[in-house]
Short mmCIF file of N, CA and C in Angstrom, two decimals:
data_model
loop_
_atom_site.label_atom_id
_atom_site.label_comp_id
_atom_site.label_asym_id
_atom_site.label_seq_id
_atom_site.Cartn_x
_atom_site.Cartn_y
_atom_site.Cartn_z
N MET D 1 -59.49 -2.86 120.53
CA MET D 1 -60.12 -2.59 119.25
C MET D 1 -59.48 -1.34 118.64
N VAL D 2 -58.93 -1.51 117.47
CA VAL D 2 -58.36 -0.38 116.75
C VAL D 2 -58.97 -0.34 115.36
N LEU D 3 -59.55 0.79 115.05
CA LEU D 3 -60.08 1.00 113.70
C LEU D 3 -59.25 2.06 113.01
N THR D 4 -58.98 1.85 111.74
CA THR D 4 -58.37 2.88 110.92
C THR D 4 -59.41 3.33 109.91
N TYR D 5 -59.36 4.60 109.55
CA TYR D 5 -60.37 5.19 108.67
C TYR D 5 -59.72 5.63 107.37
N GLN D 6 -60.36 5.28 106.28
CA GLN D 6 -59.86 5.64 104.96
C GLN D 6 -60.97 6.34 104.19
N ARG D 7 -60.64 7.50 103.65
CA ARG D 7 -61.61 8.24 102.84
C ARG D 7 -61.88 7.48 101.55
N VAL D 8 -63.13 7.39 101.16
CA VAL D 8 -63.57 6.65 99.98
C VAL D 8 -64.22 7.62 99.01
N THR D 9 -63.83 7.55 97.75
CA THR D 9 -64.48 8.40 96.75
C THR D 9 -65.55 7.63 95.98
N ALA D 10 -65.30 6.37 95.71
CA ALA D 10 -66.28 5.50 95.04
C ALA D 10 -66.30 4.18 95.79
N PRO D 11 -67.38 3.89 96.52
CA PRO D 11 -67.43 2.66 97.31
C PRO D 11 -67.26 1.41 96.44
N THR D 12 -66.48 0.47 96.97
CA THR D 12 -66.34 -0.83 96.32
C THR D 12 -67.64 -1.61 96.48
N THR D 13 -67.74 -2.76 95.84
CA THR D 13 -68.92 -3.60 95.98
C THR D 13 -69.14 -3.99 97.43
N GLU D 14 -68.06 -4.38 98.12
CA GLU D 14 -68.16 -4.76 99.52
C GLU D 14 -68.60 -3.58 100.39
N GLU D 15 -68.03 -2.40 100.14
CA GLU D 15 -68.41 -1.21 100.90
C GLU D 15 -69.87 -0.83 100.63
N ASN D 16 -70.29 -0.97 99.38
CA ASN D 16 -71.67 -0.64 99.03
C ASN D 16 -72.65 -1.61 99.71
N ARG D 17 -72.27 -2.88 99.82
CA ARG D 17 -73.13 -3.84 100.52
C ARG D 17 -73.37 -3.40 101.96
N LEU D 18 -72.32 -2.88 102.59
CA LEU D 18 -72.48 -2.38 103.96
C LEU D 18 -73.38 -1.16 104.00
N LEU D 19 -73.21 -0.25 103.05
CA LEU D 19 -74.08 0.94 103.01
C LEU D 19 -75.55 0.53 102.87
N LEU D 20 -75.80 -0.52 102.12
CA LEU D 20 -77.18 -0.99 101.94
C LEU D 20 -77.77 -1.55 103.24
N LEU D 21 -76.93 -1.93 104.18
CA LEU D 21 -77.44 -2.34 105.49
C LEU D 21 -78.00 -1.14 106.25
N ALA D 22 -77.38 0.01 106.06
CA ALA D 22 -77.82 1.23 106.74
C ALA D 22 -78.98 1.90 106.02
N ASP D 23 -78.98 1.79 104.69
CA ASP D 23 -80.01 2.43 103.87
C ASP D 23 -80.32 1.48 102.72
N PRO D 24 -81.49 0.84 102.75
CA PRO D 24 -81.79 -0.18 101.74
C PRO D 24 -82.13 0.37 100.35
N SER D 25 -81.99 1.66 100.14
CA SER D 25 -82.29 2.26 98.83
C SER D 25 -81.00 2.62 98.10
N GLN D 26 -80.67 1.86 97.07
CA GLN D 26 -79.49 2.18 96.27
C GLN D 26 -79.65 3.54 95.62
N ARG D 27 -80.87 3.89 95.24
CA ARG D 27 -81.15 5.18 94.62
C ARG D 27 -80.77 6.33 95.57
N LEU D 28 -81.14 6.21 96.83
CA LEU D 28 -80.81 7.26 97.80
C LEU D 28 -79.31 7.29 98.09
N ILE D 29 -78.70 6.13 98.23
CA ILE D 29 -77.25 6.09 98.46
C ILE D 29 -76.53 6.79 97.31
N ASP D 30 -76.93 6.46 96.10
CA ASP D 30 -76.29 7.07 94.92
C ASP D 30 -76.50 8.58 94.87
N SER D 31 -77.54 9.08 95.52
CA SER D 31 -77.80 10.53 95.50
C SER D 31 -76.93 11.28 96.51
N TYR D 32 -76.63 10.68 97.65
CA TYR D 32 -75.88 11.43 98.66
C TYR D 32 -74.39 11.10 98.74
N VAL D 33 -73.97 9.94 98.31
CA VAL D 33 -72.55 9.60 98.38
C VAL D 33 -71.66 10.59 97.62
N PRO D 34 -72.01 11.01 96.40
CA PRO D 34 -71.12 11.93 95.66
C PRO D 34 -70.94 13.30 96.32
N VAL D 35 -71.86 13.70 97.19
CA VAL D 35 -71.77 15.02 97.83
C VAL D 35 -71.46 14.90 99.32
N SER D 36 -70.89 13.76 99.70
CA SER D 36 -70.62 13.48 101.11
C SER D 36 -69.16 13.10 101.32
N ASN D 37 -68.79 13.02 102.58
CA ASN D 37 -67.49 12.51 103.00
C ASN D 37 -67.71 11.07 103.45
N VAL D 38 -67.16 10.12 102.70
CA VAL D 38 -67.40 8.70 102.94
C VAL D 38 -66.12 8.08 103.50
N TYR D 39 -66.29 7.30 104.57
CA TYR D 39 -65.15 6.65 105.21
C TYR D 39 -65.41 5.16 105.39
N ALA D 40 -64.38 4.37 105.09
CA ALA D 40 -64.38 2.95 105.40
C ALA D 40 -63.58 2.78 106.68
N ALA D 41 -64.11 2.03 107.62
CA ALA D 41 -63.42 1.73 108.86
C ALA D 41 -62.92 0.30 108.79
N ASN D 42 -61.63 0.11 109.04
CA ASN D 42 -61.03 -1.22 108.95
C ASN D 42 -60.42 -1.61 110.28
N ASP D 43 -60.58 -2.89 110.62
CA ASP D 43 -59.85 -3.43 111.76
C ASP D 43 -58.73 -4.31 111.22
N ALA D 44 -58.11 -5.10 112.05
CA ALA D 44 -56.96 -5.90 111.63
C ALA D 44 -57.30 -6.92 110.56
N THR D 45 -58.58 -7.28 110.45
CA THR D 45 -58.97 -8.31 109.49
C THR D 45 -59.66 -7.76 108.24
N GLY D 46 -59.84 -6.45 108.16
CA GLY D 46 -60.45 -5.87 106.97
C GLY D 46 -61.60 -4.94 107.27
N LEU D 47 -62.49 -4.79 106.31
CA LEU D 47 -63.59 -3.83 106.41
C LEU D 47 -64.50 -4.16 107.60
N ALA D 48 -64.67 -3.16 108.46
CA ALA D 48 -65.50 -3.33 109.65
C ALA D 48 -66.75 -2.48 109.59
N GLY D 49 -66.67 -1.31 108.93
CA GLY D 49 -67.83 -0.43 108.91
C GLY D 49 -67.70 0.65 107.87
N MET D 50 -68.81 1.35 107.67
CA MET D 50 -68.87 2.47 106.74
C MET D 50 -69.57 3.64 107.41
N LEU D 51 -69.14 4.85 107.03
CA LEU D 51 -69.70 6.07 107.58
C LEU D 51 -69.80 7.09 106.46
N VAL D 52 -70.98 7.72 106.33
CA VAL D 52 -71.20 8.75 105.31
C VAL D 52 -71.63 10.03 106.02
N LEU D 53 -70.85 11.11 105.84
CA LEU D 53 -71.11 12.40 106.48
C LEU D 53 -71.43 13.43 105.40
N LYS D 54 -72.63 14.01 105.48
CA LYS D 54 -73.05 14.98 104.46
C LYS D 54 -73.29 16.34 105.10
N PRO D 55 -72.60 17.38 104.60
CA PRO D 55 -72.88 18.73 105.11
C PRO D 55 -74.33 19.11 104.85
N GLN D 56 -74.95 19.73 105.84
CA GLN D 56 -76.33 20.20 105.69
C GLN D 56 -76.32 21.72 105.85
N GLU D 57 -76.94 22.20 106.90
CA GLU D 57 -76.92 23.62 107.19
C GLU D 57 -75.47 24.03 107.43
N PRO D 58 -75.17 25.31 107.44
CA PRO D 58 -73.77 25.73 107.54
C PRO D 58 -72.98 25.06 108.67
N LEU D 59 -73.59 24.80 109.79
CA LEU D 59 -72.84 24.25 110.92
C LEU D 59 -73.31 22.85 111.32
N THR D 60 -74.01 22.16 110.41
CA THR D 60 -74.54 20.83 110.71
C THR D 60 -74.01 19.82 109.70
N ILE D 61 -73.54 18.71 110.22
CA ILE D 61 -73.13 17.57 109.40
C ILE D 61 -74.09 16.42 109.73
N GLU D 62 -74.58 15.74 108.71
CA GLU D 62 -75.51 14.64 108.95
C GLU D 62 -74.86 13.31 108.63
N ILE D 63 -75.03 12.36 109.54
CA ILE D 63 -74.61 10.99 109.28
C ILE D 63 -75.71 10.36 108.43
N MET D 64 -75.43 10.20 107.15
CA MET D 64 -76.41 9.65 106.23
C MET D 64 -76.45 8.13 106.31
N ALA D 65 -75.32 7.53 106.62
CA ALA D 65 -75.25 6.07 106.75
C ALA D 65 -74.16 5.72 107.75
N LEU D 66 -74.45 4.76 108.59
CA LEU D 66 -73.49 4.21 109.54
C LEU D 66 -73.79 2.72 109.58
N ALA D 67 -72.83 1.91 109.18
CA ALA D 67 -73.06 0.47 109.13
C ALA D 67 -71.84 -0.28 109.64
N VAL D 68 -72.10 -1.36 110.35
CA VAL D 68 -71.05 -2.24 110.83
C VAL D 68 -71.29 -3.61 110.21
N SER D 69 -70.22 -4.21 109.73
CA SER D 69 -70.31 -5.54 109.14
C SER D 69 -71.00 -6.49 110.10
N PRO D 70 -71.96 -7.29 109.61
CA PRO D 70 -72.68 -8.20 110.51
C PRO D 70 -71.76 -9.14 111.30
N THR D 71 -70.64 -9.54 110.72
CA THR D 71 -69.73 -10.44 111.44
C THR D 71 -68.90 -9.72 112.49
N LYS D 72 -68.99 -8.39 112.52
CA LYS D 72 -68.16 -7.62 113.46
C LYS D 72 -69.01 -6.78 114.41
N GLN D 73 -70.30 -7.08 114.46
CA GLN D 73 -71.16 -6.34 115.38
C GLN D 73 -70.94 -6.80 116.81
N ARG D 74 -71.40 -5.99 117.74
CA ARG D 74 -71.25 -6.23 119.17
C ARG D 74 -69.79 -6.15 119.63
N ARG D 75 -69.01 -5.31 118.93
CA ARG D 75 -67.61 -5.10 119.31
C ARG D 75 -67.34 -3.62 119.56
N GLU D 76 -68.40 -2.82 119.73
CA GLU D 76 -68.27 -1.38 119.98
C GLU D 76 -67.87 -0.59 118.74
N TYR D 77 -67.95 -1.20 117.55
CA TYR D 77 -67.58 -0.49 116.33
C TYR D 77 -68.57 0.62 115.99
N GLY D 78 -69.86 0.39 116.24
CA GLY D 78 -70.84 1.44 116.01
C GLY D 78 -70.56 2.68 116.84
N ARG D 79 -70.25 2.45 118.11
CA ARG D 79 -69.89 3.56 119.00
C ARG D 79 -68.64 4.26 118.49
N ALA D 80 -67.65 3.48 118.06
CA ALA D 80 -66.40 4.06 117.56
C ALA D 80 -66.66 4.92 116.31
N LEU D 81 -67.55 4.49 115.45
CA LEU D 81 -67.89 5.28 114.26
C LEU D 81 -68.55 6.60 114.66
N LEU D 82 -69.40 6.56 115.68
CA LEU D 82 -70.03 7.79 116.16
C LEU D 82 -69.00 8.74 116.77
N VAL D 83 -68.05 8.20 117.52
CA VAL D 83 -66.99 9.02 118.10
C VAL D 83 -66.15 9.65 116.98
N PHE D 84 -65.83 8.86 115.96
CA PHE D 84 -65.08 9.39 114.82
C PHE D 84 -65.86 10.52 114.14
N ALA D 85 -67.17 10.32 113.95
CA ALA D 85 -68.01 11.34 113.30
C ALA D 85 -67.99 12.64 114.11
N LYS D 86 -68.11 12.53 115.44
CA LYS D 86 -68.10 13.73 116.28
C LYS D 86 -66.74 14.42 116.18
N GLN D 87 -65.66 13.67 116.26
CA GLN D 87 -64.33 14.27 116.18
C GLN D 87 -64.11 14.93 114.81
N TRP D 88 -64.56 14.28 113.76
CA TRP D 88 -64.45 14.83 112.41
C TRP D 88 -65.22 16.15 112.34
N ALA D 89 -66.41 16.17 112.91
CA ALA D 89 -67.23 17.39 112.91
C ALA D 89 -66.52 18.53 113.65
N ILE D 90 -65.94 18.23 114.79
CA ILE D 90 -65.22 19.24 115.56
C ILE D 90 -64.06 19.80 114.73
N GLU D 91 -63.28 18.90 114.14
CA GLU D 91 -62.10 19.32 113.36
C GLU D 91 -62.47 20.14 112.13
N HIS D 92 -63.70 19.98 111.65
CA HIS D 92 -64.13 20.70 110.44
C HIS D 92 -65.08 21.86 110.77
N GLY D 93 -65.20 22.21 112.05
CA GLY D 93 -65.94 23.41 112.44
C GLY D 93 -67.44 23.28 112.53
N TYR D 94 -67.96 22.07 112.61
CA TYR D 94 -69.41 21.90 112.74
C TYR D 94 -69.82 22.00 114.20
N ARG D 95 -71.06 22.41 114.43
CA ARG D 95 -71.58 22.54 115.80
C ARG D 95 -72.66 21.51 116.11
N THR D 96 -73.18 20.85 115.07
CA THR D 96 -74.23 19.85 115.26
C THR D 96 -73.94 18.64 114.39
N VAL D 97 -74.07 17.46 114.99
CA VAL D 97 -74.03 16.21 114.24
C VAL D 97 -75.46 15.67 114.27
N ARG D 98 -75.99 15.37 113.11
CA ARG D 98 -77.38 14.89 112.98
C ARG D 98 -77.35 13.45 112.48
N ILE D 99 -78.31 12.69 112.94
CA ILE D 99 -78.52 11.32 112.43
C ILE D 99 -80.01 11.04 112.46
N ALA D 100 -80.48 10.25 111.51
CA ALA D 100 -81.89 9.88 111.48
C ALA D 100 -81.99 8.36 111.50
N THR D 101 -83.05 7.87 112.10
CA THR D 101 -83.26 6.43 112.17
C THR D 101 -84.75 6.16 112.21
N GLY D 102 -85.09 4.92 112.01
CA GLY D 102 -86.50 4.54 112.05
C GLY D 102 -86.99 4.36 113.47
N THR D 103 -88.28 4.54 113.63
CA THR D 103 -88.88 4.37 114.97
C THR D 103 -88.82 2.93 115.44
N THR D 104 -88.57 1.99 114.52
CA THR D 104 -88.46 0.58 114.89
C THR D 104 -87.00 0.15 115.06
N SER D 105 -86.06 1.06 114.87
CA SER D 105 -84.62 0.75 114.97
C SER D 105 -84.18 0.90 116.43
N LEU D 106 -84.63 -0.02 117.26
CA LEU D 106 -84.50 0.14 118.70
C LEU D 106 -83.05 0.12 119.18
N LYS D 107 -82.23 -0.78 118.67
CA LYS D 107 -80.83 -0.85 119.12
C LYS D 107 -80.07 0.40 118.69
N GLN D 108 -80.30 0.84 117.45
CA GLN D 108 -79.62 2.04 116.97
C GLN D 108 -80.04 3.26 117.78
N LEU D 109 -81.33 3.39 118.02
CA LEU D 109 -81.84 4.53 118.79
C LEU D 109 -81.22 4.56 120.18
N TYR D 110 -81.12 3.41 120.80
CA TYR D 110 -80.50 3.32 122.13
C TYR D 110 -79.04 3.77 122.07
N LEU D 111 -78.29 3.27 121.08
CA LEU D 111 -76.88 3.64 120.93
C LEU D 111 -76.73 5.14 120.73
N TYR D 112 -77.53 5.72 119.85
CA TYR D 112 -77.41 7.16 119.56
C TYR D 112 -77.69 7.98 120.81
N GLN D 113 -78.70 7.59 121.58
CA GLN D 113 -79.01 8.34 122.79
C GLN D 113 -77.92 8.15 123.85
N GLN D 114 -77.32 6.96 123.91
CA GLN D 114 -76.19 6.75 124.83
C GLN D 114 -75.04 7.71 124.51
N GLN D 115 -74.88 8.05 123.24
CA GLN D 115 -73.80 8.92 122.80
C GLN D 115 -74.17 10.41 122.88
N GLY D 116 -75.35 10.72 123.41
CA GLY D 116 -75.72 12.11 123.62
C GLY D 116 -76.65 12.71 122.59
N PHE D 117 -77.07 11.94 121.59
CA PHE D 117 -78.01 12.45 120.60
C PHE D 117 -79.39 12.57 121.22
N ARG D 118 -80.12 13.61 120.81
CA ARG D 118 -81.49 13.85 121.31
C ARG D 118 -82.45 13.96 120.13
N VAL D 119 -83.63 13.39 120.30
CA VAL D 119 -84.65 13.47 119.25
C VAL D 119 -85.10 14.92 119.11
N VAL D 120 -85.06 15.44 117.87
CA VAL D 120 -85.48 16.82 117.61
C VAL D 120 -86.66 16.90 116.65
N ARG D 121 -86.96 15.78 116.00
CA ARG D 121 -88.06 15.83 115.03
C ARG D 121 -88.52 14.41 114.70
N VAL D 122 -89.80 14.29 114.39
CA VAL D 122 -90.37 13.05 113.87
C VAL D 122 -90.90 13.37 112.48
N ASP D 123 -90.52 12.55 111.50
CA ASP D 123 -91.03 12.69 110.14
C ASP D 123 -92.02 11.55 109.89
N PRO D 124 -93.33 11.82 110.07
CA PRO D 124 -94.32 10.76 109.88
C PRO D 124 -94.31 10.22 108.44
N ASP D 125 -94.46 8.92 108.32
CA ASP D 125 -94.56 8.22 107.04
C ASP D 125 -93.36 8.42 106.12
N TYR D 126 -92.22 8.80 106.65
CA TYR D 126 -91.03 9.03 105.83
C TYR D 126 -90.66 7.78 105.02
N PHE D 127 -90.64 6.64 105.67
CA PHE D 127 -90.19 5.42 104.99
C PHE D 127 -91.23 4.89 104.01
N THR D 128 -92.50 5.05 104.31
CA THR D 128 -93.53 4.58 103.37
C THR D 128 -93.61 5.49 102.15
N GLN D 129 -93.20 6.74 102.29
CA GLN D 129 -93.24 7.68 101.16
C GLN D 129 -91.96 7.70 100.34
N ASN D 130 -90.83 7.32 100.93
CA ASN D 130 -89.53 7.45 100.24
C ASN D 130 -88.89 6.13 99.83
N TYR D 131 -89.48 5.02 100.19
CA TYR D 131 -88.94 3.71 99.83
C TYR D 131 -90.03 2.93 99.10
N SER D 132 -89.64 2.29 98.01
CA SER D 132 -90.63 1.57 97.21
C SER D 132 -91.07 0.26 97.87
N GLN D 133 -90.19 -0.33 98.68
CA GLN D 133 -90.55 -1.58 99.33
C GLN D 133 -90.92 -1.33 100.80
N THR D 134 -91.76 -2.18 101.32
CA THR D 134 -92.10 -2.12 102.74
C THR D 134 -90.91 -2.65 103.53
N ILE D 135 -90.53 -1.92 104.58
CA ILE D 135 -89.41 -2.32 105.43
C ILE D 135 -89.98 -2.85 106.74
N ILE D 136 -89.62 -4.09 107.06
CA ILE D 136 -90.04 -4.69 108.33
C ILE D 136 -88.80 -4.76 109.22
N GLU D 137 -88.93 -4.23 110.42
CA GLU D 137 -87.80 -4.22 111.35
C GLU D 137 -88.34 -4.54 112.74
N ASN D 138 -87.70 -5.49 113.40
CA ASN D 138 -88.15 -5.92 114.73
C ASN D 138 -89.62 -6.32 114.73
N GLY D 139 -90.06 -6.92 113.61
CA GLY D 139 -91.42 -7.39 113.50
C GLY D 139 -92.47 -6.32 113.24
N LEU D 140 -92.03 -5.11 112.98
CA LEU D 140 -92.95 -3.99 112.75
C LEU D 140 -92.70 -3.36 111.39
N VAL D 141 -93.76 -2.82 110.78
CA VAL D 141 -93.59 -2.06 109.55
C VAL D 141 -92.97 -0.72 109.91
N LEU D 142 -91.87 -0.39 109.23
CA LEU D 142 -91.19 0.88 109.48
C LEU D 142 -91.91 1.98 108.72
N ARG D 143 -92.41 2.97 109.43
CA ARG D 143 -93.12 4.07 108.81
C ARG D 143 -92.43 5.41 109.07
N ASP D 144 -92.19 5.71 110.32
CA ASP D 144 -91.76 7.05 110.71
C ASP D 144 -90.25 7.12 110.97
N ARG D 145 -89.70 8.31 110.72
CA ARG D 145 -88.27 8.55 110.92
C ARG D 145 -88.09 9.50 112.10
N LEU D 146 -87.10 9.19 112.93
CA LEU D 146 -86.70 10.07 114.02
C LEU D 146 -85.41 10.77 113.62
N VAL D 147 -85.35 12.07 113.83
CA VAL D 147 -84.14 12.85 113.57
C VAL D 147 -83.57 13.23 114.93
N LEU D 148 -82.28 12.93 115.11
CA LEU D 148 -81.60 13.20 116.37
C LEU D 148 -80.41 14.11 116.12
N ASP D 149 -80.17 15.02 117.03
CA ASP D 149 -79.02 15.93 116.95
C ASP D 149 -78.13 15.76 118.16
N LEU D 150 -76.84 15.93 117.92
CA LEU D 150 -75.85 16.01 118.97
C LEU D 150 -75.22 17.39 118.86
N GLN D 151 -75.39 18.21 119.89
CA GLN D 151 -74.81 19.55 119.89
C GLN D 151 -73.37 19.47 120.36
N ILE D 152 -72.51 20.16 119.64
CA ILE D 152 -71.10 20.23 120.02
C ILE D 152 -70.88 21.57 120.69
N ASN D 153 -70.68 21.54 121.98
CA ASN D 153 -70.50 22.76 122.74
C ASN D 153 -69.03 22.87 123.15
N LEU D 154 -68.30 23.64 122.38
CA LEU D 154 -66.87 23.83 122.67
C LEU D 154 -66.64 25.27 123.10
N PRO D 155 -65.82 25.47 124.09
CA PRO D 155 -65.49 26.84 124.49
C PRO D 155 -64.71 27.54 123.37
N ASN D 156 -64.89 28.84 123.29
CA ASN D 156 -64.16 29.69 122.36
C ASN D 156 -64.51 29.48 120.90
N LEU D 157 -65.63 28.84 120.62
CA LEU D 157 -66.09 28.74 119.24
C LEU D 157 -67.05 29.89 118.98
N PRO D 158 -66.87 30.66 117.94
CA PRO D 158 -67.81 31.73 117.67
C PRO D 158 -69.17 31.16 117.27
N ILE D 159 -70.21 31.81 117.70
CA ILE D 159 -71.57 31.41 117.33
C ILE D 159 -72.01 32.30 116.18
N ASN D 160 -72.33 31.70 115.08
CA ASN D 160 -72.77 32.46 113.88
C ASN D 160 -74.26 32.65 113.91
#
């Protein structure tokens, strides 16, 4: 599996469709994409995934969206996008990679924890307060958001 990454300034229709898989609110996507680093991941046959990295606190980068094309899932592309995000963060001087997911997003939560992310916060009723439509996932109403951090501990990095 080889993915190549291309920086995106304005997502195409196809890229935007993938972003909507990660975040079903076009309004929210439109709010963070212009102030983020957006990457399209391509395999030999075309678009495989999307990744949106938004600077937060001085040393924290947040993965606002991570999506893999439905026809290309179960090929380790999600893991590869997380590895790319961590490497990007290291190269740009960040010490924390953050990602948030729903409490009903069981596969995503498992993947993030496999990659070393740890739950640092629960935002009760985040999805019911920030999304106009009810989101059903794995047969459950999505209400609460989990925020997970991955600490980057590199030797010889100054601590601010």
